[in-house]
Short mmCIF file of C-alpha atoms and ligand atoms in Angstrom, two decimals:
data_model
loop_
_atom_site.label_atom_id
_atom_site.label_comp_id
_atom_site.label_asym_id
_atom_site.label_seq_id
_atom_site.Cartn_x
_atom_site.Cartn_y
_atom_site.Cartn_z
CA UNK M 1 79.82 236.99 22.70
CA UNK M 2 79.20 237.80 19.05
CA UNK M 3 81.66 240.52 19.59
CA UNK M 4 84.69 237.93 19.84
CA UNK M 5 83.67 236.36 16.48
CA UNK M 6 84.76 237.41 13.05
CA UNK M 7 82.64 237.02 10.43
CA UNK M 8 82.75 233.04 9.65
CA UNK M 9 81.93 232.48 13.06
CA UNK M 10 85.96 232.11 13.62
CA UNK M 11 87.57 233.64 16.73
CA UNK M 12 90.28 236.16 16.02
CA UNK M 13 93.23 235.62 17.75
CA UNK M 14 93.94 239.06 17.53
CA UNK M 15 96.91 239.51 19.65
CA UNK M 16 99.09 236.67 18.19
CA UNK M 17 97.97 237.86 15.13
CA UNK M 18 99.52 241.36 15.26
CA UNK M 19 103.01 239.66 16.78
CA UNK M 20 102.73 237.75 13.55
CA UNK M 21 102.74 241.03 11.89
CA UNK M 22 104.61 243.27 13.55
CA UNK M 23 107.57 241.12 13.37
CA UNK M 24 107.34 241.03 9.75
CA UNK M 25 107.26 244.65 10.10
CA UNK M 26 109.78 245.38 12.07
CA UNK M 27 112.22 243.06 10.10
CA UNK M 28 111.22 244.51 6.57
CA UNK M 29 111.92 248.03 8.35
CA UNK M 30 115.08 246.99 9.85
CA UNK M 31 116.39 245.45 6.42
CA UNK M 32 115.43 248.59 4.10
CA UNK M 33 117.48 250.60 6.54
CA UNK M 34 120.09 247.88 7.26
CA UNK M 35 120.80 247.60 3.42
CA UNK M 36 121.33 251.69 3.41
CA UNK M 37 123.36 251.00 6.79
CA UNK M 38 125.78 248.53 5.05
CA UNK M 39 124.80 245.70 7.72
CA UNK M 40 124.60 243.20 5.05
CA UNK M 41 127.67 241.64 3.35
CA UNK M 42 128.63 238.43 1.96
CA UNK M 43 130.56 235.24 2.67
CA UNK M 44 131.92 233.25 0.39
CA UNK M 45 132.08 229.38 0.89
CA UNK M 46 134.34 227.76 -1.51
CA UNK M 47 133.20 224.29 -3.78
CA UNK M 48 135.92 222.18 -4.93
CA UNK M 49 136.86 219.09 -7.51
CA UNK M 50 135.61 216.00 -5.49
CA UNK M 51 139.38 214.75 -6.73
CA UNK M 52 141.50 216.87 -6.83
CA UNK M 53 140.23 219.34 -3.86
CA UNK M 54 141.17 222.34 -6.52
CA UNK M 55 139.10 225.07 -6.25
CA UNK M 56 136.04 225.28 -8.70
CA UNK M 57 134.20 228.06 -7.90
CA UNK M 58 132.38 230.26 -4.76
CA UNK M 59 128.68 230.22 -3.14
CA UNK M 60 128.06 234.24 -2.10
CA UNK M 61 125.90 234.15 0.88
CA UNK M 62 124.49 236.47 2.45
CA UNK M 63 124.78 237.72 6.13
CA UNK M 64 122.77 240.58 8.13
CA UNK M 65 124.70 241.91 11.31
CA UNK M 66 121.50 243.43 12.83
CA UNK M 67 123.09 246.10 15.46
CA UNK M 68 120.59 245.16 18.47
CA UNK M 69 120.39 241.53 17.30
CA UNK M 70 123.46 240.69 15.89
CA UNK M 71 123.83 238.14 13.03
CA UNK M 72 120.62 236.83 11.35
CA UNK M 73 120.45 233.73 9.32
CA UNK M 74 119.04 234.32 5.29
CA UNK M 75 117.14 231.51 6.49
CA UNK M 76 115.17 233.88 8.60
CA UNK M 77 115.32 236.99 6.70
CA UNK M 78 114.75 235.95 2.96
CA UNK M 79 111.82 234.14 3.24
CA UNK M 80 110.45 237.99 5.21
CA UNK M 81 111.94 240.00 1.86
CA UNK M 82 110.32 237.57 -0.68
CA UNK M 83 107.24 239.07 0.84
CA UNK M 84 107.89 242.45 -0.52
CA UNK M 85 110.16 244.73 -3.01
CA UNK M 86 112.75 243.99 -0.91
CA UNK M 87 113.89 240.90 -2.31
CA UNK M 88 114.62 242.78 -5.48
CA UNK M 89 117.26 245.29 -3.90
CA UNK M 90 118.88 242.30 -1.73
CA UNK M 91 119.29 240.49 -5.20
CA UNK M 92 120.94 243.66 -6.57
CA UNK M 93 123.10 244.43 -3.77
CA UNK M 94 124.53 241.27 -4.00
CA UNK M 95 125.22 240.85 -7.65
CA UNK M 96 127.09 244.51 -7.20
CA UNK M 97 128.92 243.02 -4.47
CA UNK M 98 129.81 239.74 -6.07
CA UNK M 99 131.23 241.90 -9.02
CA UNK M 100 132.86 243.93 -6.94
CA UNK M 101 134.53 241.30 -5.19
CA UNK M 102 135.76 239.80 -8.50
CA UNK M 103 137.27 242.64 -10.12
CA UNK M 104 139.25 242.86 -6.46
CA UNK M 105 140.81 239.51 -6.89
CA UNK M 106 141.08 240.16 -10.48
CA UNK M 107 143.42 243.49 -9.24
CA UNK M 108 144.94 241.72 -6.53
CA UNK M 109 145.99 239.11 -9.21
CA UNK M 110 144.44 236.25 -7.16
CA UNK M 111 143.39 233.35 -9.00
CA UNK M 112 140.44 234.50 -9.40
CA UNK M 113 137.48 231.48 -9.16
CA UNK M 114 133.31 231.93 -10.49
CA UNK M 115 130.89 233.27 -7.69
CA UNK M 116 128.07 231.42 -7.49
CA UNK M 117 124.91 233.88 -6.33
CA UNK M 118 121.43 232.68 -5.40
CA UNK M 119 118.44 234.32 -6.77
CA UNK M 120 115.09 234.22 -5.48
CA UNK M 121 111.84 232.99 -7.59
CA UNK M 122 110.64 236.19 -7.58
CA UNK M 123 113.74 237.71 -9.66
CA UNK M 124 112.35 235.77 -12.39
CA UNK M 125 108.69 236.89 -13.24
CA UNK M 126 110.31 239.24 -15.06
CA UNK M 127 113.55 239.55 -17.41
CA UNK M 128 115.16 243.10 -16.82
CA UNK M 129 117.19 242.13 -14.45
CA UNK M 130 119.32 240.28 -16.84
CA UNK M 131 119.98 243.62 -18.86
CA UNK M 132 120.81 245.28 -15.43
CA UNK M 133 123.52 242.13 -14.57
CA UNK M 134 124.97 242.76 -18.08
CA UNK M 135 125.50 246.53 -17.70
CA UNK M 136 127.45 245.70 -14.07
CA UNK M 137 129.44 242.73 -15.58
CA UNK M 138 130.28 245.27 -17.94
CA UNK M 139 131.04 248.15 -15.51
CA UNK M 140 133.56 245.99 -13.60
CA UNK M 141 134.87 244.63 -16.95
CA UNK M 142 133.89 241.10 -16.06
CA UNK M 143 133.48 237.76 -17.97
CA UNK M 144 130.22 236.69 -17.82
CA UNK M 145 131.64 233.05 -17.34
CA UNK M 146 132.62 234.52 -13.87
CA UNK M 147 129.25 233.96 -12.76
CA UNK M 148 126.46 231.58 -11.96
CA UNK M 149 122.80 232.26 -10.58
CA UNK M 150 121.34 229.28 -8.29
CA UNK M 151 118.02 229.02 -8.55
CA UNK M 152 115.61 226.74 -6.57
CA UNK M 153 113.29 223.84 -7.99
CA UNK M 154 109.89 225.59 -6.78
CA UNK M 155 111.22 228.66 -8.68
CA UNK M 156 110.75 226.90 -11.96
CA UNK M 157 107.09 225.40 -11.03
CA UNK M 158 106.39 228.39 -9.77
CA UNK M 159 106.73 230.73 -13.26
CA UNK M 160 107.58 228.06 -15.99
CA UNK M 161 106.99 230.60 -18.77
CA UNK M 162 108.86 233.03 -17.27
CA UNK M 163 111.63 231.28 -16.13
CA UNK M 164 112.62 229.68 -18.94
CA UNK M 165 112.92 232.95 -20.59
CA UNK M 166 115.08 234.25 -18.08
CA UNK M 167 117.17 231.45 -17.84
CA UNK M 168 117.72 231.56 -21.87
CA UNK M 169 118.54 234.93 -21.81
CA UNK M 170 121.35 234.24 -18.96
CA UNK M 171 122.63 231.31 -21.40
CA UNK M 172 122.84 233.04 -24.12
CA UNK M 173 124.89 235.88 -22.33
CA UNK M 174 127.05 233.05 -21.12
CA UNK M 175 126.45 233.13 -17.58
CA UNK M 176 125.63 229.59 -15.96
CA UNK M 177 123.16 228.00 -14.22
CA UNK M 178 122.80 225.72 -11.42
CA UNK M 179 119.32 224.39 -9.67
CA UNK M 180 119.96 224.73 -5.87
CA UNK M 181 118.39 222.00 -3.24
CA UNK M 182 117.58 219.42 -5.88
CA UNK M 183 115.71 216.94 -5.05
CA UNK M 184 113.63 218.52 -2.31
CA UNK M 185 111.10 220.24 -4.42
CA UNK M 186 108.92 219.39 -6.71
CA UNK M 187 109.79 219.38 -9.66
CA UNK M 188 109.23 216.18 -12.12
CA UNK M 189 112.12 215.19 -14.44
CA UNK M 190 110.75 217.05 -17.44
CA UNK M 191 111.86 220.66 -16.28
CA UNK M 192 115.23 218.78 -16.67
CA UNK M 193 115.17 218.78 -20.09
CA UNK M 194 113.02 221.76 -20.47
CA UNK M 195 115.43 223.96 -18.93
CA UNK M 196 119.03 224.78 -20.17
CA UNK M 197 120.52 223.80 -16.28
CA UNK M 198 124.18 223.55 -16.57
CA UNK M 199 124.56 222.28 -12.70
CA UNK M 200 122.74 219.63 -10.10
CA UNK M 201 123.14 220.71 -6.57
CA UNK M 202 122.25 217.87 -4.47
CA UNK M 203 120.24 218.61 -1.50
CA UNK M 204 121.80 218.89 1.79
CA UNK M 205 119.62 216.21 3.15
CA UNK M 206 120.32 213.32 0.85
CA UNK M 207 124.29 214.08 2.02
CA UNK M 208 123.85 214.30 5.74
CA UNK M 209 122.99 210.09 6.41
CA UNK M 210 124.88 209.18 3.04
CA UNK M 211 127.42 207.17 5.53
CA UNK M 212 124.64 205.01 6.99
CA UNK M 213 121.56 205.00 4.88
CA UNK M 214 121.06 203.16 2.07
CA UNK M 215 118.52 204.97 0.72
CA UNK M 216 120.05 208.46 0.69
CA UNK M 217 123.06 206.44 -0.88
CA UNK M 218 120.65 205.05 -3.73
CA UNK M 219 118.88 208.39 -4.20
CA UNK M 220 122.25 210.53 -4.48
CA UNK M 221 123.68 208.17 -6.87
CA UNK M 222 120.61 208.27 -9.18
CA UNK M 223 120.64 211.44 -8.94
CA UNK M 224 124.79 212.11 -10.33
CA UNK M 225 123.55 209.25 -12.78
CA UNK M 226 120.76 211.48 -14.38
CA UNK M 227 122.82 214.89 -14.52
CA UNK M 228 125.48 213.38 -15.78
CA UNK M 229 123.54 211.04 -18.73
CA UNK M 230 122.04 214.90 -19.11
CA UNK M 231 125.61 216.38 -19.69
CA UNK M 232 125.53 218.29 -16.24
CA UNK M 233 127.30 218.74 -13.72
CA UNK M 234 127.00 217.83 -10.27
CA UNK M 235 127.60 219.09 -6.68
CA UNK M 236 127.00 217.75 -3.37
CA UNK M 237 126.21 220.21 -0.33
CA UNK M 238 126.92 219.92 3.26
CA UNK M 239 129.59 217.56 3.03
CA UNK M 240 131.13 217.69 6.61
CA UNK M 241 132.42 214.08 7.01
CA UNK M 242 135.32 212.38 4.89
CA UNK M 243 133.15 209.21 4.57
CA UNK M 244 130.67 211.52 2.88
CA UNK M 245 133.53 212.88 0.79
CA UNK M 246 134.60 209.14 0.11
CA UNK M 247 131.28 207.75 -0.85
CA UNK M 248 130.63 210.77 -3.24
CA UNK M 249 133.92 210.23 -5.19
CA UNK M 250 133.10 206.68 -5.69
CA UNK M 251 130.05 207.86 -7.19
CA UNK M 252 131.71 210.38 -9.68
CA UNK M 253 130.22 213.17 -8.14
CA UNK M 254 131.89 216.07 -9.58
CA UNK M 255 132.25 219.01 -6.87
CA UNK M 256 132.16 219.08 -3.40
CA UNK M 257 130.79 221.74 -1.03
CA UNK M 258 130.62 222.01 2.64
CA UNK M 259 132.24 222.57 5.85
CA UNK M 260 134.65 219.55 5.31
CA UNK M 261 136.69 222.32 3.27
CA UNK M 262 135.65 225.22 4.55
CA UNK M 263 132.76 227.07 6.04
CA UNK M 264 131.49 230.04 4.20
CA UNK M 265 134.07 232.48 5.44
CA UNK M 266 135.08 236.43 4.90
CA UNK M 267 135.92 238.07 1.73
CA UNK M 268 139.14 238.75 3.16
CA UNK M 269 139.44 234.68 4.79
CA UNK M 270 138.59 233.67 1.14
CA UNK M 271 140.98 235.53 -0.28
CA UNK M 272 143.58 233.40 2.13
CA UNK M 273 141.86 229.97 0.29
CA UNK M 274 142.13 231.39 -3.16
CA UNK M 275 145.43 231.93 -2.85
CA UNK M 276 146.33 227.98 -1.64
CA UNK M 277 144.11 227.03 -4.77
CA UNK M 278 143.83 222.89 -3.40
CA UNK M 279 142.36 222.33 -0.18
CA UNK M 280 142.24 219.52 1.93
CA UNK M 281 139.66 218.16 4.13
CA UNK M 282 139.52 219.69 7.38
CA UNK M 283 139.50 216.17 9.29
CA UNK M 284 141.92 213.49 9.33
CA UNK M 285 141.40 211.10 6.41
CA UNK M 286 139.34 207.49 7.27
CA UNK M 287 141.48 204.23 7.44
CA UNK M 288 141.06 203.99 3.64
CA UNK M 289 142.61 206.98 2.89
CA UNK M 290 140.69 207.69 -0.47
CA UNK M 291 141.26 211.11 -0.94
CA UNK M 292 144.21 211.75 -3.31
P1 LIG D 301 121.69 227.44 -0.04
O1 LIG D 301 121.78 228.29 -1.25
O2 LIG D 301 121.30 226.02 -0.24
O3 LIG D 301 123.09 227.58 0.67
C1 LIG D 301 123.74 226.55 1.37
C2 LIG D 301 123.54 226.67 2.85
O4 LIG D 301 124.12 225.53 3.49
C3 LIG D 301 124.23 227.87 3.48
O5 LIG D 301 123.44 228.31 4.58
C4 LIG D 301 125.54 227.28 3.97
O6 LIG D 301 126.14 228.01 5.02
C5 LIG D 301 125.07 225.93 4.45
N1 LIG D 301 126.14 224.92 4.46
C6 LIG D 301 127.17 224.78 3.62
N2 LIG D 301 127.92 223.72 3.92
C7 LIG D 301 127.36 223.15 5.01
C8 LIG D 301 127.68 222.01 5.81
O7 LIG D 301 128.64 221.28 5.57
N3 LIG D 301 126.85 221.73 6.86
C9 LIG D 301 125.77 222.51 7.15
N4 LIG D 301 125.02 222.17 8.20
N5 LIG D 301 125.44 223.59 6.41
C10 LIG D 301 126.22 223.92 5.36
P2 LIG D 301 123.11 229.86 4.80
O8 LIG D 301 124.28 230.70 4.46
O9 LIG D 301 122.52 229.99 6.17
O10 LIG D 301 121.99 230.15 3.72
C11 LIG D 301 120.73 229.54 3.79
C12 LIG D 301 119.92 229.79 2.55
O11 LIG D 301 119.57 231.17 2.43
C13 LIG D 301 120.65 229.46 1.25
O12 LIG D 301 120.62 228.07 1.01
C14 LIG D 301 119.85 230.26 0.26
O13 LIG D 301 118.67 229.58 -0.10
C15 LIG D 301 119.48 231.50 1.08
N6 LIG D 301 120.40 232.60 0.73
C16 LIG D 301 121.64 232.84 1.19
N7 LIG D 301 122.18 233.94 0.61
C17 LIG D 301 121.25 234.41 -0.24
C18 LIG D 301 121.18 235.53 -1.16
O14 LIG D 301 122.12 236.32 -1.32
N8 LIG D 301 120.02 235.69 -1.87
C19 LIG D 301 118.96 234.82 -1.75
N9 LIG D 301 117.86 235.05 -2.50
N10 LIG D 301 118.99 233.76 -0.92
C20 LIG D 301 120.12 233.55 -0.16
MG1 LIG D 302 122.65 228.13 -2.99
MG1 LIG D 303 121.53 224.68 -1.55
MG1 LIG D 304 119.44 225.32 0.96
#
């Protein structure tokens, strides 16, 4: 009987433990070769002026084309690299690749648009990564304005002091910053003002009821209010319905991103999208017709 307790008196669940941790194993394994293996790539999903429908600027996102299991979300798989070193190489592979892409357009002569690239919390305990992004910005003799790191709310609670070093270091380089999935973390209004933020990215979930519920309606608009009275700008996500896209320009709401325009699609697909430079909404427009 004793034999089956652990040491607070607890049972182990020994089995489910080692699934636990044996997937997490197997994944890390299968990403540190899959990253040598070129299974991971990028899509690019475009955002665009809420009036205009002009092109602002591109969200890299990552995608893992696991050979037995075929295509794994980031949702799944990021959250398992945080966890380790790996996190670190993901974040460098795609920066290269982001660069890389850019300096393609720029040779292709496409009109070429910012990449947007998410970084993970951990990135920014400490600062040499920003000296390693400068040396390939330079290397593919790229403006710095050509991109933007999107960082999440909990990373700033997370490592305040470092952080804000990091993110002063990226604005004086001149690359820009935007705070991803705002408004579902925790973060009280003061990092606003702490931190030199140059873009709002309003959280998925405040846009998917916008249509019928009041209170997303109340919270998105208060939420365009304060970025804007902070001289930022704003962007909605996961617009995929033109009364979403019709409420949001009401509100002023200054970019638009989701699969209304596009889903995040291929380099080569974006390429296709770059060149059109305005896109329309992928559904017919509502009875009012507000999109110009
Ligand atoms: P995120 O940065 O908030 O990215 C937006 C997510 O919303 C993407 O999911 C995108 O495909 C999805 N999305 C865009 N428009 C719509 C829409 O209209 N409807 C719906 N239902 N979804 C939409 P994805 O690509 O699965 O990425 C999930 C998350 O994984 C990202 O959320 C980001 O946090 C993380 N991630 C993706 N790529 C990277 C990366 O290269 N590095 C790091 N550290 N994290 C990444
Ligand atoms: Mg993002
Ligand atoms: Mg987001
Ligand atoms: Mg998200």
């Amino acid at each position: 009987q004793a034999k089956e307790r652990g040491k607070n008196g607890y049972h182990h669940y020994t089995s489910s433990m080692n699934i636990a941790s044996y997937k997490l194993f197997m994944i890390e394994r299968d990403l540190r070769s899959g990253i040598k293996d070129k299974e991971l790539y990028l899509h690019y999903q475009p955002r665009v002026d809420a009036k205009t429908g002009k092109m602002i600027s591109a969200e890299a996102l990552i995608r893992w084309e696991h050979p037995i299991w075929g295509l794994i979300s980031p949702g799944e798989f990021i959250p398992v690299a945080e966890q380790s070193d790996l996190i670190l190489h993901i974040g460098e592979f795609v920066i290269d690749k982001a660069c890389q892409t850019l300096s393609d357009w720029k040779r292709k002569g496409l009109p070429i648009v910012p990449i947007s690239i998410n970084i993970s919390a951990k990135r920014f305990l400490k600062t040499d990564w920003i000296n390693k992004l400068q040396i390939t910005l330079d290397d593919y003799q790229l403006d710095p304005s050509f991109l933007e790191i999107e960082i999440t709310e909990t990373a700033l609670i997370m490592h305040t002091e470092a952080v804000n070093t990091s993110l002063k270091l990226l604005k004086d380089i001149g690359i820009r910053v935007a705070l991803d999935d705002f408004g579902t973390g925790y973060s009280s209004l003061t990092y606003l003002k702490q931190f030199p933020v140059d873009t709002l990215k309003i959280d998925r979930s405040f846009i998917k009821n916008l249509s019928e519920s009041a209170q997303d309606q109340l919270i998105t608009k208060s939420i365009i209010t304060l970025a804007h009275g902070l001289n930022m700008r704003v962007v909605a996500e996961g617009v995929e319905e033109v009364d979403q896209l019709t409420f949001l320009q009401e509100l002023n709401c200054d970019e638009i991103q989701g699969y209304l325009f596009s889903k995040p699609v291929s380099g080569r697909e974006f390429e296709v999208l770059l060149q059109k430079q305005v896109l329309k909404p992928t559904k017919p427009p509502n009875k009012f017709g507000s999109f110009s």
